[in-house]
PDB file of C-alpha atoms in Angstrom:
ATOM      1  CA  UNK R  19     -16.532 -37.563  29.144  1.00 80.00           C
ATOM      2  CA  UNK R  20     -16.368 -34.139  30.273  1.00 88.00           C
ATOM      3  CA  UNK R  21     -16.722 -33.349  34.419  1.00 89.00           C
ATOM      4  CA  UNK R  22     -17.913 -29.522  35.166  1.00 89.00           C
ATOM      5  CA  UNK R  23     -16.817 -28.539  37.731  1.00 89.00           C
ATOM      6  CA  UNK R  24     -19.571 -26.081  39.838  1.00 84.00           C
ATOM      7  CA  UNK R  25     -17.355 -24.664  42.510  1.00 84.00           C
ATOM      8  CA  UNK R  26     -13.579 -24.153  43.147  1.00 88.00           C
ATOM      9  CA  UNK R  27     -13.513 -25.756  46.073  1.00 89.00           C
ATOM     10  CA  UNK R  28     -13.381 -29.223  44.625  1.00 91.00           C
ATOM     11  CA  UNK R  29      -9.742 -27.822  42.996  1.00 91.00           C
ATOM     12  CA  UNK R  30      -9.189 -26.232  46.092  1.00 90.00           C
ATOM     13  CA  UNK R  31      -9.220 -29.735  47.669  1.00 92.00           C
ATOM     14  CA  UNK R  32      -7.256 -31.374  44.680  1.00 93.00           C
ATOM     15  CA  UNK R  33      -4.555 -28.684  45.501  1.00 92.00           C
ATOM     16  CA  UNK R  34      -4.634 -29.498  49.496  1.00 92.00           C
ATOM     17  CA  UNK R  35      -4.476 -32.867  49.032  1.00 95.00           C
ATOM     18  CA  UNK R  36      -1.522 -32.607  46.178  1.00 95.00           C
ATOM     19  CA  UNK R  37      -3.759 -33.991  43.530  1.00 96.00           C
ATOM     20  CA  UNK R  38      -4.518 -31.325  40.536  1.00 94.00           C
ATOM     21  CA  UNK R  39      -1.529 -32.690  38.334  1.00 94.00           C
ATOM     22  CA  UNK R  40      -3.209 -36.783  38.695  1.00 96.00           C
ATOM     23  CA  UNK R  41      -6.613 -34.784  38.022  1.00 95.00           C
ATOM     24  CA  UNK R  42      -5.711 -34.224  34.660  1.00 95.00           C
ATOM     25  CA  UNK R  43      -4.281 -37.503  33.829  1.00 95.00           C
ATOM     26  CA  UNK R  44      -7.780 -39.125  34.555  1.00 95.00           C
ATOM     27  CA  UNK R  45      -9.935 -39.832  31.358  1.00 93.00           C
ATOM     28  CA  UNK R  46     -11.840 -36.969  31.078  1.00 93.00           C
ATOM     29  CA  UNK R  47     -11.707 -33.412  30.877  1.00 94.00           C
ATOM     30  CA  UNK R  48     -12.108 -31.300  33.494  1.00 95.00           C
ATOM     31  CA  UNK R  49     -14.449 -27.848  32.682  1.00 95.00           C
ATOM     32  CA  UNK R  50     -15.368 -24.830  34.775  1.00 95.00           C
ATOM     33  CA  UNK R  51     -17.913 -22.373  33.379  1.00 94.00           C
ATOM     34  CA  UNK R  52     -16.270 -18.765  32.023  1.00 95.00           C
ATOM     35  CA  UNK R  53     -17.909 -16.943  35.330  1.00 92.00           C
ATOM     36  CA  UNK R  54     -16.728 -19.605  38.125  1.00 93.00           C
ATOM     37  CA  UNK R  55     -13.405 -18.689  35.940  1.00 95.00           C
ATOM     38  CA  UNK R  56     -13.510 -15.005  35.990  1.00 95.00           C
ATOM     39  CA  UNK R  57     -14.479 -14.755  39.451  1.00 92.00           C
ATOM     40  CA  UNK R  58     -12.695 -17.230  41.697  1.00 92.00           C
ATOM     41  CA  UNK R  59      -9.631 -18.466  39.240  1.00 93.00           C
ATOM     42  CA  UNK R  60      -8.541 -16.447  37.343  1.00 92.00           C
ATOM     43  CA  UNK R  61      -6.869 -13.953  39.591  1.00 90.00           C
ATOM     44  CA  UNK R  62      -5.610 -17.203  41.516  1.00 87.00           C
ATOM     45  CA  UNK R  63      -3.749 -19.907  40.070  1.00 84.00           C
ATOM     46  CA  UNK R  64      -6.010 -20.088  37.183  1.00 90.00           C
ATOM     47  CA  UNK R  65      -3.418 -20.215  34.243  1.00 93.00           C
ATOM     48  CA  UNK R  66      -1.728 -23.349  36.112  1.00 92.00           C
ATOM     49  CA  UNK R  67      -4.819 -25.100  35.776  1.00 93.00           C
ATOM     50  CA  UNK R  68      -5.135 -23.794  31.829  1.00 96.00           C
ATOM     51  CA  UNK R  69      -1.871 -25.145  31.737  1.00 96.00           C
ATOM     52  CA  UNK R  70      -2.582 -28.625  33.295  1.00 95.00           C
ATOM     53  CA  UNK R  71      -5.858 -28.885  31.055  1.00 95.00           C
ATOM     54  CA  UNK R  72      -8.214 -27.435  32.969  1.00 95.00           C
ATOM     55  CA  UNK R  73     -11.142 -26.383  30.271  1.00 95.00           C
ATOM     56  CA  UNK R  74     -13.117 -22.984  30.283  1.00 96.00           C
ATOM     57  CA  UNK R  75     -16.484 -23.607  28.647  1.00 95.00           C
ATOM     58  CA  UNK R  76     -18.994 -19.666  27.869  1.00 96.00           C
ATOM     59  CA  UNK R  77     -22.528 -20.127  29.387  1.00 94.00           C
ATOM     60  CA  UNK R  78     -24.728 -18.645  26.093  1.00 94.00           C
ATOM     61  CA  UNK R  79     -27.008 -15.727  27.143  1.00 94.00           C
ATOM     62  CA  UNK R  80     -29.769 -17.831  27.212  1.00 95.00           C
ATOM     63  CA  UNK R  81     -27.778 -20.200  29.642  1.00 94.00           C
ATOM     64  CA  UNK R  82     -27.503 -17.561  31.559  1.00 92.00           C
ATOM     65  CA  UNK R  83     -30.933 -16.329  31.463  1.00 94.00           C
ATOM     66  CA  UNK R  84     -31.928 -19.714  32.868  1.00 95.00           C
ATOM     67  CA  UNK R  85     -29.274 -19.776  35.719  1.00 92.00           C
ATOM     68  CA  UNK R  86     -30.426 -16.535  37.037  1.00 92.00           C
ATOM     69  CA  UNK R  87     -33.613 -18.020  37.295  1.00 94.00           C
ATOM     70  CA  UNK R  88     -32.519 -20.976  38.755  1.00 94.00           C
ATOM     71  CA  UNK R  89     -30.457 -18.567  41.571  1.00 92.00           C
ATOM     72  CA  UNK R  90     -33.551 -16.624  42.257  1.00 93.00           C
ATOM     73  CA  UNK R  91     -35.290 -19.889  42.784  1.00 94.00           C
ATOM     74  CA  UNK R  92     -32.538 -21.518  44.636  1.00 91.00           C
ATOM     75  CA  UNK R  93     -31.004 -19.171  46.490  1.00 86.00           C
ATOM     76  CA  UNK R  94     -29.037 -22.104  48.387  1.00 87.00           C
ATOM     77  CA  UNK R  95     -26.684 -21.790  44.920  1.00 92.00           C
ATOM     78  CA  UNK R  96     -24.090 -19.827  44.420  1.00 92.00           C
ATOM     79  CA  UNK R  97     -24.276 -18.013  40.975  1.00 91.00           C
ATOM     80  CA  UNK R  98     -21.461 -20.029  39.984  1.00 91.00           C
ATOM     81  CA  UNK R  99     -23.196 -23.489  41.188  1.00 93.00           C
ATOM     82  CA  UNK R 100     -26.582 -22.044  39.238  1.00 94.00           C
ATOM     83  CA  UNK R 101     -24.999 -21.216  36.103  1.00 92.00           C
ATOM     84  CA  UNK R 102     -22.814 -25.104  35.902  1.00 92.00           C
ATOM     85  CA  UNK R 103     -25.913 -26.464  36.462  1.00 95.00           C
ATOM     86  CA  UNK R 104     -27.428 -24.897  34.041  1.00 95.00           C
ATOM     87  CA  UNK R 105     -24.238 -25.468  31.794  1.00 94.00           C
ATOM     88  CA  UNK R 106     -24.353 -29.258  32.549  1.00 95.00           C
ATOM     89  CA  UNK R 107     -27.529 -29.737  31.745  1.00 95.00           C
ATOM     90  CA  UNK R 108     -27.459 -28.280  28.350  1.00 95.00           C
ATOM     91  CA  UNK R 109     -24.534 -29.724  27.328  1.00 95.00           C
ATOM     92  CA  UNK R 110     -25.115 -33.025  29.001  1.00 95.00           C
ATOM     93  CA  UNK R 111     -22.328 -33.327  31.265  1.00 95.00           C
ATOM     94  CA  UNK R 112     -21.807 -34.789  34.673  1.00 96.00           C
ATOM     95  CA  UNK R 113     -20.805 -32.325  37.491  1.00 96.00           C
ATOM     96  CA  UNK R 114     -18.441 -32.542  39.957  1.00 96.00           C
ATOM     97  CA  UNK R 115     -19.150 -30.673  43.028  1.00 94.00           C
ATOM     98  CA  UNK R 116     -18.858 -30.970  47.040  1.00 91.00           C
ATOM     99  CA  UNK R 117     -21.676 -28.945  47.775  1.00 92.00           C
ATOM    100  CA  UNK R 118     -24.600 -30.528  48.722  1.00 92.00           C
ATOM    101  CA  UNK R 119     -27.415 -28.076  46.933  1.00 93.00           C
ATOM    102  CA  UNK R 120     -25.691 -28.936  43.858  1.00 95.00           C
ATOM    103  CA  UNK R 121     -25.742 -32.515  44.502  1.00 95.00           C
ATOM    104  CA  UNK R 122     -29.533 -31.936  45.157  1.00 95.00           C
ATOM    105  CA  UNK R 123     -30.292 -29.902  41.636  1.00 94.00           C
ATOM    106  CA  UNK R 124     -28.512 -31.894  39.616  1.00 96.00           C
ATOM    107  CA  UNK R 125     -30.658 -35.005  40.641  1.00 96.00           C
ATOM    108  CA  UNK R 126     -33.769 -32.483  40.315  1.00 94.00           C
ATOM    109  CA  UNK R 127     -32.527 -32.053  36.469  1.00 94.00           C
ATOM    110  CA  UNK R 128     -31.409 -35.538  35.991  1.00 96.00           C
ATOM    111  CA  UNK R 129     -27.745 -34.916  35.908  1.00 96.00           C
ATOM    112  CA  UNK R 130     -25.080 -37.258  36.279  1.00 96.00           C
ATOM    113  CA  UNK R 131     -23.817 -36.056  40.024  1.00 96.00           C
ATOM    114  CA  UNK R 132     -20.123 -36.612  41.485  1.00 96.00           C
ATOM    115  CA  UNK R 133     -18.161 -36.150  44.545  1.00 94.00           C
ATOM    116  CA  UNK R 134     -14.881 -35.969  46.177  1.00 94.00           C
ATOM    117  CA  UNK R 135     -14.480 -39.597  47.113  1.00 96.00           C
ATOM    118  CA  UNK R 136     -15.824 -40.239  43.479  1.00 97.00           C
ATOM    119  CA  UNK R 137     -12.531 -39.187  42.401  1.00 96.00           C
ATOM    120  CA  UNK R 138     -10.231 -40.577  44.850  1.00 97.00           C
ATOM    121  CA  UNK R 139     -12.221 -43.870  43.154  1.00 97.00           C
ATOM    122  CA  UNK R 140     -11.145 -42.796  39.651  1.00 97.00           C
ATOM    123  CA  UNK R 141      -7.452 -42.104  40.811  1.00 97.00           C
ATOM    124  CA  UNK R 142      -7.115 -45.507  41.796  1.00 97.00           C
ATOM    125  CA  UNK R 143      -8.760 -47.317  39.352  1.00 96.00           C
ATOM    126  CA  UNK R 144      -6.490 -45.484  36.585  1.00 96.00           C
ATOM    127  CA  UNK R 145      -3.376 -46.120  38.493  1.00 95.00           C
ATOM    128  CA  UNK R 146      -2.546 -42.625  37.595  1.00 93.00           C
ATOM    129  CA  UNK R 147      -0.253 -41.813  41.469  1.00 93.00           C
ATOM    130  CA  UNK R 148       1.145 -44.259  44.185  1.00 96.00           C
ATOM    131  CA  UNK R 149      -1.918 -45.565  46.622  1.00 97.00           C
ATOM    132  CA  UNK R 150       0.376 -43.593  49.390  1.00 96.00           C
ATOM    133  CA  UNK R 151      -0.385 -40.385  47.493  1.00 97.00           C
ATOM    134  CA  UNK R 152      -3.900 -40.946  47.634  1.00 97.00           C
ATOM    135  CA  UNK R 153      -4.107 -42.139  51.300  1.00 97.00           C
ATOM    136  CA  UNK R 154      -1.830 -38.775  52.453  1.00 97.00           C
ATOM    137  CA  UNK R 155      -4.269 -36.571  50.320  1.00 97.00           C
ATOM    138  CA  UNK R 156      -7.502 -38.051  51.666  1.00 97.00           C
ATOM    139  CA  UNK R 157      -5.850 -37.974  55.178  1.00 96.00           C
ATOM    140  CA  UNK R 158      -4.806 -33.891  54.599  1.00 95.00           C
ATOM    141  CA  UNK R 159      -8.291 -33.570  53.275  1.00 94.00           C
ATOM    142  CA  UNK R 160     -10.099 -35.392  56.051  1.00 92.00           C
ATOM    143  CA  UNK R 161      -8.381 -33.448  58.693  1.00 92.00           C
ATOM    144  CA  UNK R 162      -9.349 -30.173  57.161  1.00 85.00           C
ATOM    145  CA  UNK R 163     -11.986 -28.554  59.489  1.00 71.00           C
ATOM    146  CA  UNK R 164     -14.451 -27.612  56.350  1.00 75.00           C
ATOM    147  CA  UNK R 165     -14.049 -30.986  54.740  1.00 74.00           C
ATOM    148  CA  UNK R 166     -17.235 -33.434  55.688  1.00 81.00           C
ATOM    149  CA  UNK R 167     -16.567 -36.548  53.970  1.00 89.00           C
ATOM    150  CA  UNK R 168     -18.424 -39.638  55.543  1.00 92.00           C
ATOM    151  CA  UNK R 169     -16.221 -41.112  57.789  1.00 91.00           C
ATOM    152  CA  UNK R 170     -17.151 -44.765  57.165  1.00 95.00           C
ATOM    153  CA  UNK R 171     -15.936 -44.367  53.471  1.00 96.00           C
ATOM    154  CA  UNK R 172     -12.807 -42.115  54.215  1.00 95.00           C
ATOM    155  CA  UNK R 173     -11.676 -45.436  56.145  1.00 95.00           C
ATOM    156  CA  UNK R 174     -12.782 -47.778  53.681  1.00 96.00           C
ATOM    157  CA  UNK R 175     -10.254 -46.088  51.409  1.00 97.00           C
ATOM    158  CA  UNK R 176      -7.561 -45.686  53.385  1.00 96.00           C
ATOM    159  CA  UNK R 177      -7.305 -49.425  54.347  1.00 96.00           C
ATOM    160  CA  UNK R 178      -7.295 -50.219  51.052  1.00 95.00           C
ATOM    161  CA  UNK R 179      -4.427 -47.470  49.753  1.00 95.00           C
ATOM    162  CA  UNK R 180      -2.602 -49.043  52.966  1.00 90.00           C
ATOM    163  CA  UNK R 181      -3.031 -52.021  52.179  1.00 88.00           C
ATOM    164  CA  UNK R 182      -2.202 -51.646  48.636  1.00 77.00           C
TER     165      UNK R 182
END
């Protein structure tokens, strides 16, 4: 399966919470559109994730085309967001995003939607880093002033990465 990622903050939170190297162990690939690359990788810690398997996937003209009509019609999105959605939907991949307007275009296009505590679920099903790596990332994560995750959940987790 491939996950597109729409935004850099999702790997921005996989590098807070010490996480990107586990991300790539998971089974599936992890892709970011050529403009979320250009314009917020790149220049910063982008050949790391090249080098961890991070994927970089060309919108087609007409891809872009359509997510510059999405933007204009959503301006909620980022270009970025507008374009992966776009990019998702035509190649029929799930996305992986923390922003909400993202979460709520996908489901308007039928696409497979995921979040951050989506993949703290993956990490732990695969094994792929101890249960006290995941419980100090979440915990980092949690305490981050941006971060929003639902509280109820975040503690759900940790009991059971404490517990472990």
């Amino acid at each position: 399966m491939n996950l597109l990622v729409t935004d850099s903050s999702v790997l921005i939170d996989l590098e807070r919470a010490d996480l990107v190297r586990p991300a790539f162990s998971l089974p599936f690939s992890l892709v970011v559109s050529d403009i979320l690359y250009a314009h917020e990788l790149q220049a910063s810690g982008g050949q790391a994730m090249l080098d961890f398997g991070l994927r970089v996937e060309p919108l087609e003209s007409s891809e872009m085309s359509i997510g510059l009509a999405l933007l204009r019609s959503r301006p909620g999105l980022s270009v970025q967001a507008a374009c992966g959605v776009v990019l998702a939907e035509a190649r029929r991949w799930a996305i992986l995003s923390v922003d909400d307007a993202v979460h709520e275009e996908a489901a308007a296009h039928g696409i497979e939607c995921r979040g951050l505590l989506w993949l703290f679920d993956e990490f732990e099903k695969a094994g792929c880093c101890p249960l006290a790596t995941l419980a100090a990332g979440l915990t980092t994560l949690n305490s981050a002033r941006r971060c929003q995750l639902p509280e109820r959940e975040v503690a759900a987790r940790l009991g059971r990465y404490q517990a472990g």
